[in-house]
CSV table of C-alpha atoms in Angstrom, one decimal:
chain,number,residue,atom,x,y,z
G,1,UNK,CA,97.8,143.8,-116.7
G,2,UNK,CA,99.4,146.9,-117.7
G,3,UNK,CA,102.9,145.1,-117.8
G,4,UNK,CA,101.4,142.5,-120.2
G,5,UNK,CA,99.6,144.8,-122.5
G,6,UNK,CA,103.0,147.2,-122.6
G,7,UNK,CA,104.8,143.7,-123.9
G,8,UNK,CA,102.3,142.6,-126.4
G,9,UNK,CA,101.4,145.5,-128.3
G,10,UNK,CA,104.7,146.0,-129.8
G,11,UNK,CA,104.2,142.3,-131.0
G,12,UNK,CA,101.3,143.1,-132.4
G,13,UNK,CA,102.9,145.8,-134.5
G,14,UNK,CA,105.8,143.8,-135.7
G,15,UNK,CA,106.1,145.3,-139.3
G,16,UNK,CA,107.9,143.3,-142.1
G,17,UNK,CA,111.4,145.0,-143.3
G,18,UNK,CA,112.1,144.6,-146.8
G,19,UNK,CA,114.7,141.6,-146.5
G,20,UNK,CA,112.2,139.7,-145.2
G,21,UNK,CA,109.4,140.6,-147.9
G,22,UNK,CA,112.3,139.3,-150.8
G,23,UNK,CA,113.1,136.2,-148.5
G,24,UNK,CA,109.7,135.2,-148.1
G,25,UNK,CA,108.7,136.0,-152.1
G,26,UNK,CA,111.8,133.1,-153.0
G,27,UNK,CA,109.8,130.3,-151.5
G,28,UNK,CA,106.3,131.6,-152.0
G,29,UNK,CA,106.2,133.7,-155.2
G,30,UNK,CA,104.0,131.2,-157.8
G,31,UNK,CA,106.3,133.5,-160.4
G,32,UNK,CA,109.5,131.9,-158.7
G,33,UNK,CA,108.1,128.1,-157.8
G,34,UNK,CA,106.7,127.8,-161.9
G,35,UNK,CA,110.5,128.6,-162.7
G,36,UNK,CA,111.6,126.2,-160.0
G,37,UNK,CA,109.4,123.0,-161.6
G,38,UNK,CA,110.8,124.7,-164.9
G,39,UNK,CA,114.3,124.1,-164.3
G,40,UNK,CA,113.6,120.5,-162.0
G,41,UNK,CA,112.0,119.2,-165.7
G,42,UNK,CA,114.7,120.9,-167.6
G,43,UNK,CA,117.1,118.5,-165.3
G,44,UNK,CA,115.3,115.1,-165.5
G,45,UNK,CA,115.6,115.9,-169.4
G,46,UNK,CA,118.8,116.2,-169.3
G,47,UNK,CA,119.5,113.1,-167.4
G,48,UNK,CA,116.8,111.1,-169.5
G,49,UNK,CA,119.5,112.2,-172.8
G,50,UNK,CA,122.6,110.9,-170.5
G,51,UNK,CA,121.0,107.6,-170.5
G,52,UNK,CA,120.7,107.2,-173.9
G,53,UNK,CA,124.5,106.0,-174.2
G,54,UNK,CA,123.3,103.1,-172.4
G,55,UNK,CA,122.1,99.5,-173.9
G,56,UNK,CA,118.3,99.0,-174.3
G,57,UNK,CA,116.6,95.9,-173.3
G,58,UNK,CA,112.8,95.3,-174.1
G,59,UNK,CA,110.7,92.0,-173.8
G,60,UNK,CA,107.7,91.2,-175.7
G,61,UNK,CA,105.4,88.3,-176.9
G,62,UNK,CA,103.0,87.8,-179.7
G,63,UNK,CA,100.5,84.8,-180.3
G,64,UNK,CA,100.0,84.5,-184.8
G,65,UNK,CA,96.5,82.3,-185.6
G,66,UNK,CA,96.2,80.8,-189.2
G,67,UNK,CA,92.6,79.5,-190.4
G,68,UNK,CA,94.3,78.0,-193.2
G,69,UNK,CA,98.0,77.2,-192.6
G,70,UNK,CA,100.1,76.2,-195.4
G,71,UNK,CA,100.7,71.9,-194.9
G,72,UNK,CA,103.5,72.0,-193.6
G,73,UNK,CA,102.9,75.3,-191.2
G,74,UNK,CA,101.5,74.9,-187.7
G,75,UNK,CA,98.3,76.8,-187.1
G,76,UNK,CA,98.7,79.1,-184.3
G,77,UNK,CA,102.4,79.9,-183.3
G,78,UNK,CA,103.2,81.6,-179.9
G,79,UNK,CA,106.3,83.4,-179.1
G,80,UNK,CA,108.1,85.6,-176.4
G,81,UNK,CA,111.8,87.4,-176.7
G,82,UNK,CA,113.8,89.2,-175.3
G,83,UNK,CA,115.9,92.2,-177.2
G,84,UNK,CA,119.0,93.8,-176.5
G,85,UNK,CA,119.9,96.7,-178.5
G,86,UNK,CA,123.3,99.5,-178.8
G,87,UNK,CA,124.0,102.0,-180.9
G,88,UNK,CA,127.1,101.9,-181.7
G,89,UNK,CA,127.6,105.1,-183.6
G,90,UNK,CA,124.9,108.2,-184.4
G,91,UNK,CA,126.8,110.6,-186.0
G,92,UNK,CA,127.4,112.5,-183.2
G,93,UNK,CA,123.3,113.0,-182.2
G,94,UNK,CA,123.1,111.8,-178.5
G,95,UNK,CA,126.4,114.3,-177.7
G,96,UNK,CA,124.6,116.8,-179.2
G,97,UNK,CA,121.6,116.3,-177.3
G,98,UNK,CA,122.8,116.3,-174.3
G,99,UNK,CA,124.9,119.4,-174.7
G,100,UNK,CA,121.1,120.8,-175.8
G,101,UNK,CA,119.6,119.7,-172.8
G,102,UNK,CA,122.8,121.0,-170.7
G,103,UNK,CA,122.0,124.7,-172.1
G,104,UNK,CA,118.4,124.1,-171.7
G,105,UNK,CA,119.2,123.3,-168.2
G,106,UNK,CA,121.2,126.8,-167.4
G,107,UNK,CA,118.7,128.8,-169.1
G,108,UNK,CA,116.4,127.5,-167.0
G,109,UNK,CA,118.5,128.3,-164.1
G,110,UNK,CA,119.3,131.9,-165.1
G,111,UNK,CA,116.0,132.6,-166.4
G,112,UNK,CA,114.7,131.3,-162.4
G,113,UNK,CA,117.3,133.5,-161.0
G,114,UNK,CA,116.6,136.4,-163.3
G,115,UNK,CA,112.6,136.2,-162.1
G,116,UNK,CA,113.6,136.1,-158.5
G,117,UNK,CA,115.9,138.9,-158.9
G,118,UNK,CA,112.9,140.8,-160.8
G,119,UNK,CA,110.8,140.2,-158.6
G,120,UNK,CA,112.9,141.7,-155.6
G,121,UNK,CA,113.6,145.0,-157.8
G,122,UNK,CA,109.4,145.1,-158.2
G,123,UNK,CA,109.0,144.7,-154.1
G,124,UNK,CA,111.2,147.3,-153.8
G,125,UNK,CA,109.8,149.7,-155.8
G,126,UNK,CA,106.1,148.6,-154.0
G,127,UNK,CA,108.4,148.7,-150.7
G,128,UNK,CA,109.4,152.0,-150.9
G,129,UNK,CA,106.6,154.2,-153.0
G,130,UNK,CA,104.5,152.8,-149.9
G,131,UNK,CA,106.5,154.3,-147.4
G,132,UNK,CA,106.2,157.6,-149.6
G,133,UNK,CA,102.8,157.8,-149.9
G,134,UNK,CA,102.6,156.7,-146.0
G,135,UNK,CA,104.7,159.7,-145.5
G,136,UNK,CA,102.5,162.0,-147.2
G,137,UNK,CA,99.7,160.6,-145.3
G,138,UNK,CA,101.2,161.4,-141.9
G,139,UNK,CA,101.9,164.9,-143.3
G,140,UNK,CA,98.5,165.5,-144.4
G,141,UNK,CA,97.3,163.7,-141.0
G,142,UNK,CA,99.4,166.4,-138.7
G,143,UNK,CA,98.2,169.4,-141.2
G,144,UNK,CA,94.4,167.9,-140.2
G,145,UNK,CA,94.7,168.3,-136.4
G,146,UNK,CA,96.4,172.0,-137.1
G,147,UNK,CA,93.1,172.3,-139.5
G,148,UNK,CA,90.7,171.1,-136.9
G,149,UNK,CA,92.1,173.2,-134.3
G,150,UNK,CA,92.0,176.2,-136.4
G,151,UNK,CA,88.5,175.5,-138.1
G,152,UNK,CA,87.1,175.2,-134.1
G,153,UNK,CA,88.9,178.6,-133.0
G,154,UNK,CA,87.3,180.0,-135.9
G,155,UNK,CA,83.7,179.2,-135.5
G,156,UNK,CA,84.0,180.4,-131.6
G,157,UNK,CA,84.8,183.4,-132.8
G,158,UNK,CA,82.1,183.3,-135.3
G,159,UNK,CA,79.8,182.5,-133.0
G,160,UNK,CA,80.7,185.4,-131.2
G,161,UNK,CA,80.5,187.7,-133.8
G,162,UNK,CA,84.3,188.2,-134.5
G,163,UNK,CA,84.5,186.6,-137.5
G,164,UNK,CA,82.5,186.0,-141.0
G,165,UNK,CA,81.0,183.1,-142.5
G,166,UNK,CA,83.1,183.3,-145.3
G,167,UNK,CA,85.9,182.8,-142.9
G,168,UNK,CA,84.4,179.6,-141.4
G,169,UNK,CA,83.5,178.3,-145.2
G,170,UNK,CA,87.5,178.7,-146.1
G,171,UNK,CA,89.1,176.9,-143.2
G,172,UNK,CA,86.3,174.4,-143.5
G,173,UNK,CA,87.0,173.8,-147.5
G,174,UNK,CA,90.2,173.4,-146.9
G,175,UNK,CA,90.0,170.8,-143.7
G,176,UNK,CA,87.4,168.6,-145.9
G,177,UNK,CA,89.8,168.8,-149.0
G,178,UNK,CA,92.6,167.7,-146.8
G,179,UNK,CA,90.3,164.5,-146.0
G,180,UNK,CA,89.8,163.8,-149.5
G,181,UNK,CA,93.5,163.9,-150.0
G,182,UNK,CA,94.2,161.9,-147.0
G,183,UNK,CA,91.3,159.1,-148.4
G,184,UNK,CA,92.9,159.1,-151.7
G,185,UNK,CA,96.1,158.4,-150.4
G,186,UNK,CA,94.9,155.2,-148.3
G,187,UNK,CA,93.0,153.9,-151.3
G,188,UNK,CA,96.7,154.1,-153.3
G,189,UNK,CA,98.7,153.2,-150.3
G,190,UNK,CA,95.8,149.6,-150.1
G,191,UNK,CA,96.6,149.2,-154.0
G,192,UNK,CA,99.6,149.0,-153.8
G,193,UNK,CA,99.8,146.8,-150.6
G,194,UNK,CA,97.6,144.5,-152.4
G,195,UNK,CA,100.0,144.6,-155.2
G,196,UNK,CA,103.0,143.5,-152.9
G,197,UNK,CA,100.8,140.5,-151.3
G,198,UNK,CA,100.7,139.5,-154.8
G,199,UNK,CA,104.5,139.8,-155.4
G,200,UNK,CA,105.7,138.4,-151.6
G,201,UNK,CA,103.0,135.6,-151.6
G,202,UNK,CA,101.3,136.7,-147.8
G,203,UNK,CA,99.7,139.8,-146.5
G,204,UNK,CA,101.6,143.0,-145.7
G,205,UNK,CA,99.9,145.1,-143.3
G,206,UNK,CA,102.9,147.0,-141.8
G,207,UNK,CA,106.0,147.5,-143.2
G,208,UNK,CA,109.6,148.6,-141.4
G,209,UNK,CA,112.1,150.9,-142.2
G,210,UNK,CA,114.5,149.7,-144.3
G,211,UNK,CA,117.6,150.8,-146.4
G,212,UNK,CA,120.5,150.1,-149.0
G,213,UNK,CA,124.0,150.1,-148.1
G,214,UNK,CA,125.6,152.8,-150.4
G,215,UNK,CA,128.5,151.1,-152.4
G,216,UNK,CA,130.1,152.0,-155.8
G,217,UNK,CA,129.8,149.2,-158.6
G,218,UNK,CA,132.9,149.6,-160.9
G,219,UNK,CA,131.7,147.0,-163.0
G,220,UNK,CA,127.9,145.8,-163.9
G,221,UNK,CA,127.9,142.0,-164.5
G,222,UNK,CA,125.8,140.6,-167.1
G,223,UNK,CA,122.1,139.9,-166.4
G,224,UNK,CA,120.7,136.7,-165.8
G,225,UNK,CA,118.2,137.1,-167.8
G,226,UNK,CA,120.7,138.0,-171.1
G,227,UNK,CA,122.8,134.7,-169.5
G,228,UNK,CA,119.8,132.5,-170.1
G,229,UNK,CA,118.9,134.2,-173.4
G,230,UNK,CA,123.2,133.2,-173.9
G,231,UNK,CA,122.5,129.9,-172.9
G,232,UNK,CA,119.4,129.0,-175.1
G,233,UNK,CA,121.3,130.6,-178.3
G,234,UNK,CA,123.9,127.9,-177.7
G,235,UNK,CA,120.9,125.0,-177.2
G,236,UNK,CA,119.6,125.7,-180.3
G,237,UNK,CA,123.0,125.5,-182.3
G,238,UNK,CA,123.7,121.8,-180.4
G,239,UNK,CA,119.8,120.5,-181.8
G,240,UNK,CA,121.4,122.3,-185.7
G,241,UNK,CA,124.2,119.6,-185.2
G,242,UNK,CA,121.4,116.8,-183.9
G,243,UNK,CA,120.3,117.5,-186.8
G,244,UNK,CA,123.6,117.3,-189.3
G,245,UNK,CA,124.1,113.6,-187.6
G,246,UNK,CA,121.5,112.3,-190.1
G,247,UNK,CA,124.0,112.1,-192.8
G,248,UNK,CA,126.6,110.4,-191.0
G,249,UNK,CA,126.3,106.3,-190.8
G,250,UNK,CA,124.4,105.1,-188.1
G,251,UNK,CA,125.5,101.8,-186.8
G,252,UNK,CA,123.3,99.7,-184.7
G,253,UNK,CA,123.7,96.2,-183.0
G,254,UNK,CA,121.0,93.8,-181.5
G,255,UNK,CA,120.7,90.9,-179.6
G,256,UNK,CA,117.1,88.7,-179.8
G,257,UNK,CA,116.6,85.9,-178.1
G,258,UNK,CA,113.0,83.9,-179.1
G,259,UNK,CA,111.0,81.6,-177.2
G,260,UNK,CA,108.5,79.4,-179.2
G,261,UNK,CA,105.4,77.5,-178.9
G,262,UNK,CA,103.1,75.8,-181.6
G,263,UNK,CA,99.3,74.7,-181.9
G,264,UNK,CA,97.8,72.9,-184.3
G,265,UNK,CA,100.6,71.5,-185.6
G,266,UNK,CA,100.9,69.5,-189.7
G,267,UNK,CA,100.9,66.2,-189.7
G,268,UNK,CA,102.9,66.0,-192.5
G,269,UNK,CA,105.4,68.2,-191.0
G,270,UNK,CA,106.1,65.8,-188.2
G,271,UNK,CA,106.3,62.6,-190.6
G,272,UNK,CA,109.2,64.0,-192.4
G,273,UNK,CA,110.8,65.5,-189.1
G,274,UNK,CA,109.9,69.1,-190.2
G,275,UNK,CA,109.6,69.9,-186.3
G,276,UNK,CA,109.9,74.1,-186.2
G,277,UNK,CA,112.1,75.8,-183.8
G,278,UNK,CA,111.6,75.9,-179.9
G,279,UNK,CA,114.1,78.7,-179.6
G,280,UNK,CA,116.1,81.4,-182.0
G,281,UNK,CA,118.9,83.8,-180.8
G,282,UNK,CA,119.2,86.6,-183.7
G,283,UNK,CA,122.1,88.8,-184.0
G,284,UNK,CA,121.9,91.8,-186.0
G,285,UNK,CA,123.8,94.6,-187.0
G,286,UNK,CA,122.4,97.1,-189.3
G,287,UNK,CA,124.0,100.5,-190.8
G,288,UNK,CA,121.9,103.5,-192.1
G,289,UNK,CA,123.3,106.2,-194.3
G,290,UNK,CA,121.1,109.0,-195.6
G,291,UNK,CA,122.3,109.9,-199.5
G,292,UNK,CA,119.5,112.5,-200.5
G,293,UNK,CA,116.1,113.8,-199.0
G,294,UNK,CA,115.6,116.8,-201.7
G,295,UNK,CA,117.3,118.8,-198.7
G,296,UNK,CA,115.0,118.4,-196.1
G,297,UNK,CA,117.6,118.3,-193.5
G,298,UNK,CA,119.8,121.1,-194.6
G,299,UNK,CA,116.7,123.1,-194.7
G,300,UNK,CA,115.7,121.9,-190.9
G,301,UNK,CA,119.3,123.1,-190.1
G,302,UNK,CA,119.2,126.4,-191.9
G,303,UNK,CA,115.7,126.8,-190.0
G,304,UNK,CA,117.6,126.5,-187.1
G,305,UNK,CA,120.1,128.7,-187.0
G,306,UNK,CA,118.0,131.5,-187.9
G,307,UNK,CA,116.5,131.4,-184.9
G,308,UNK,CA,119.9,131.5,-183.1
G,309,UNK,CA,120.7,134.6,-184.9
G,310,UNK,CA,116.9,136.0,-183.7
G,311,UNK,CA,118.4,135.4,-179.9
G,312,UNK,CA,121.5,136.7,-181.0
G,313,UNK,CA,120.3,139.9,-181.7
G,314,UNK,CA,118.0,140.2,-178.3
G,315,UNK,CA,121.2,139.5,-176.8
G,316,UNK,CA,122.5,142.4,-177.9
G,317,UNK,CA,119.6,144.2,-177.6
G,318,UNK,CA,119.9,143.1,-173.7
G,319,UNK,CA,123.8,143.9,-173.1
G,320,UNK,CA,122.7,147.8,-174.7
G,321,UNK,CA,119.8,148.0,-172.7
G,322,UNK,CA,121.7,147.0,-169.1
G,323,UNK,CA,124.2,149.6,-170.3
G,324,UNK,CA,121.8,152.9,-170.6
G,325,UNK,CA,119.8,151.7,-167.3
G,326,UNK,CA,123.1,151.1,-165.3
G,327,UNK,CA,124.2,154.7,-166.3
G,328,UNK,CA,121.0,155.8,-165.9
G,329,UNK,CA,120.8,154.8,-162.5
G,330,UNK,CA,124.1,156.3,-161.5
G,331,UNK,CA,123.2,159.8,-162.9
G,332,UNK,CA,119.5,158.7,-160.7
G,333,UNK,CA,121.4,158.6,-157.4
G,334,UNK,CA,123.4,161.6,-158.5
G,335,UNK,CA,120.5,163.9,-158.8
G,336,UNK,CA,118.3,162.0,-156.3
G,337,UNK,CA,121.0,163.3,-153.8
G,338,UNK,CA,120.6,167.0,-154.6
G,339,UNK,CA,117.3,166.5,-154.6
G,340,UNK,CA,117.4,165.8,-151.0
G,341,UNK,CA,119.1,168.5,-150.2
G,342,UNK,CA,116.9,171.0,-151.8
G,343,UNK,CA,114.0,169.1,-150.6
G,344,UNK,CA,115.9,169.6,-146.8
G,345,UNK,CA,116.3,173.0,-147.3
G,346,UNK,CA,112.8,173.7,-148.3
G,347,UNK,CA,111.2,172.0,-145.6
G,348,UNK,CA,113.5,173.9,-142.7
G,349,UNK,CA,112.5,177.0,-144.3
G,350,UNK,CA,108.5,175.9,-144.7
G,351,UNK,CA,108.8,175.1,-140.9
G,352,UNK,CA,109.9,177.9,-139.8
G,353,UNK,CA,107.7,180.0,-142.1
G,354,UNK,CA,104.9,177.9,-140.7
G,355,UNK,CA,105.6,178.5,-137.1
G,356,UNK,CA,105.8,182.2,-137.6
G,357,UNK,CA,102.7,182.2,-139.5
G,358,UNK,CA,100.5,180.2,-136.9
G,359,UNK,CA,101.6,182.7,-134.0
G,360,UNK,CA,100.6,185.7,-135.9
G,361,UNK,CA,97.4,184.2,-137.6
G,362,UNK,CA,97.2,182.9,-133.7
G,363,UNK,CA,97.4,187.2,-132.5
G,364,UNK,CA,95.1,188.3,-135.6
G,365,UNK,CA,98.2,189.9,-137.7
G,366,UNK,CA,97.6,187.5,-140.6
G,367,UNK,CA,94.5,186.6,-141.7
G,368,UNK,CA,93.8,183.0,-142.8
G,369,UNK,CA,94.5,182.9,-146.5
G,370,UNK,CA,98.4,183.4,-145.7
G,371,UNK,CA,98.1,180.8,-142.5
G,372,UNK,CA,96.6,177.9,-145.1
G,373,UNK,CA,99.5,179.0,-147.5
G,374,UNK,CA,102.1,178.4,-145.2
G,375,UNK,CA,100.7,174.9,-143.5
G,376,UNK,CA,100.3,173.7,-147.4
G,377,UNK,CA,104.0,174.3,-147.9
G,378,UNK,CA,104.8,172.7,-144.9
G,379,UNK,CA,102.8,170.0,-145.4
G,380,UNK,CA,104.1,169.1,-149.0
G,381,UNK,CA,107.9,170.2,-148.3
G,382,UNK,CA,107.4,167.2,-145.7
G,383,UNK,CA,106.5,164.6,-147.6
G,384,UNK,CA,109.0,165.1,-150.5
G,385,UNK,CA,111.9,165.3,-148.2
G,386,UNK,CA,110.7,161.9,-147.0
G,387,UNK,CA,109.4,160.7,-150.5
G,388,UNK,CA,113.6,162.2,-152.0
G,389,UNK,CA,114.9,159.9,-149.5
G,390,UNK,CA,112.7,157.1,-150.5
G,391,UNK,CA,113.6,157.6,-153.6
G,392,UNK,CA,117.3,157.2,-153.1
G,393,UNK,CA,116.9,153.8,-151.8
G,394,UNK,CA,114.8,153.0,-154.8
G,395,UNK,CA,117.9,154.5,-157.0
G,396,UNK,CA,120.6,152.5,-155.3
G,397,UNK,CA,118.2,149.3,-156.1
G,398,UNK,CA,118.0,150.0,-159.6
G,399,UNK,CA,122.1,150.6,-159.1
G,400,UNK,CA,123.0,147.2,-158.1
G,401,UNK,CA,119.8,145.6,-159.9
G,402,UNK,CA,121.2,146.7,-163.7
G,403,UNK,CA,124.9,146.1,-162.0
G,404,UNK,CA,124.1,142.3,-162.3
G,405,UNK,CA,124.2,142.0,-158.3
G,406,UNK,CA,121.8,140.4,-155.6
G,407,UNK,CA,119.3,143.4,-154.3
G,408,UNK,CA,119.1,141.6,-151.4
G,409,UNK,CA,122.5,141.1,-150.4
G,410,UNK,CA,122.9,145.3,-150.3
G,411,UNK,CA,120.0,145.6,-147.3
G,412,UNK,CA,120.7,146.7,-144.2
């Protein structure tokens, strides 16, 4: 039974590493799957504008009833056809739509990439302040059972009259602060879980230790996100020349072929051999030019491209912004890294401090103002050396994130 219980628990406690949090938020984020049905309709647009080069064909009927007819006109007249139609020219329109839909289409793409790759930075940054504030729980959790142990001692002794109350208040403050802080802690360590959940798309309960591969990025690539920005710009200057195909001659050709049938039929009509037609094939070619509309169209147009100048300038705005957070997040790793090393050095020296502290607060030298002073520094050198490290891999994130690389694709 032992043997079984030995193999199962460390199922049980089968934590999720970061990779797997980002894998599982591509197929189950509702962020990612809205941007997924996004770019599916931006697709079937575009092939919907494709098949506009092709011929139309469309059937229809209609059944006409006179109360009057004219003498020689039969009363009701029935009648079903069958139309062909091709354009034969458009001034360029159904190129320029399709070229629309192809830049809708990639925005649509980037922009889905650009929210999955968000999305991964935002676990992350959930991954990785949870592990920090986990650390500083487990800190304050090892300075409680030094507390305990101290806040027992002390109340033997104060039961035999070798030490004050005031004595068994401080150690006693200071144990049921140290809960507080440790309750505080779980409450933002659940927010923030819950926050994940929300991000991944499943519930996190324990989560591994995980970490970045530390490479130099010579060159940031551009964001997705300013790519599909890029790629709208362009759709909206194809619809301005959509729109500039109205004064160009449209040519059109169609094909009808009628079927007829009569009731009530003249009399006279028949007499002099006026029988009407039992079939008609029409063939009709029709050209359209537009010569003046008070400038409705070059206004449309104008209309237009300001709006491509609008994205133009978030564009910019983007390409600036990437800039300043990619150096940013170099100088980030840069200090994040001394950091650590100060944050290393303090905590050897708190430990040591500490341990010297507790054997002469143990013998009665110190008394236990100085003992609490040392286990505080301890305690909080701890958790930032492990909340600096944490941070690092949060730094290198941000690194490849505003690089234009794959987050994902740098985890260990």
């Amino acid at each position: 039974m032992r043997r079984l219980l030995l193999f199962i628990v460390p199922v049980l406690m089968y934590g999720d590493g970061l990779k797997e949090l980002i894998d599982y938020s591509t197929k189950q984020n509702d962020l990612v799957i809205s941007k997924e049905f996004t770019k599916q309709a931006k697709s079937q647009n575009l092939e919907s504008k494709k098949s506009a080069y092709f011929p139309t064909l469309d059937v229809g009927a209609f059944y006409a009833r006179d109360d009057e007819p004219s003498p020689l006109q039969p009363g009701d007249v029935y009648s079903a056809y069958a139309k062909i139609s091709f354009d034969i020219y458009d001034g360029g329109k159904k190129s320029s739509n399709i070229n629309q839909a192809k830049n809708e289409f990639k925005s649509s793409s980037f922009e889905s990439e650009a929210t999955k790759k968000s999305i991964s930075l935002q676990i992350t940054e959930n991954f990785f302040n949870i592990k920090s504030l986990e650390s500083s729980l487990e800190s304050k959790e090892e300075a409680q059972i030094s507390l305990k142990a101290q806040l027992e001692r002390i109340i033997k002794f104060y039961e035999a009259k070798v030490a004050t109350k005031d004595d068994v208040d401080r150690l006693q403050a200071a144990y049921d602060t140290n809960i507080y802080d440790m309750e505080s802690l779980k409450l933002q360590i659940l927010s923030l879980k819950k926050s994940l959940e929300l991000k991944v798309g499943k519930s996190v309960d324990i989560l591994d230790n995980s970490s970045f591969t530390k490479k130099d990025v010579n060159e940031y690539d551009t964001l997705d996100i300013t790519k599909s920005l890029m790629a709208k710009e362009e759709s909206i200057r194809n619809s301005s020349n959509a729109v500039d195909s109205v004064y160009y001659p449209n040519i059109k050709i169609e094909d009808t072929y009628s079927l007829y049938g009569y009731g009530r039929q003249s009399e006279k009509a028949s007499l002099y051999g006026m029988t009407p037609l039992d079939n008609q094939n029409t063939l009709m070619l029709t050209l359209n030019l537009r010569l003046f509309d008070y400038g409705q169209i070059e206004k449309s147009k104008e209309a237009i491209l300001l709006g491509s100048k609008a994205l133009n300038a978030q564009v910019s705005y983007q390409n600036k912004e990437q800039k300043i957070q990619f150096e940013l997040a170099k100088s980030r790793i840069y200090t994040t890294k001394l950091k650590i090393k100060s944050a290393n050095s303090a905590l050897i020296s708190a430990t040591s401090a500490f341990e010297t502290v507790e054997k002469k607060y143990d013998a009665g030298i110190v008394d236990y103002v100085i003992y609490l002073d040392a286990l505080s520094s301890r305690t909080s050198a701890k958790a930032l050396y492990k909340s600096s490290l944490n941070d690092l891999e949060l730094a290198y994130a941000m690194y490849y994130f505003y690089g234009g690389k794959n987050i994902e694709e740098f985890i260990k």
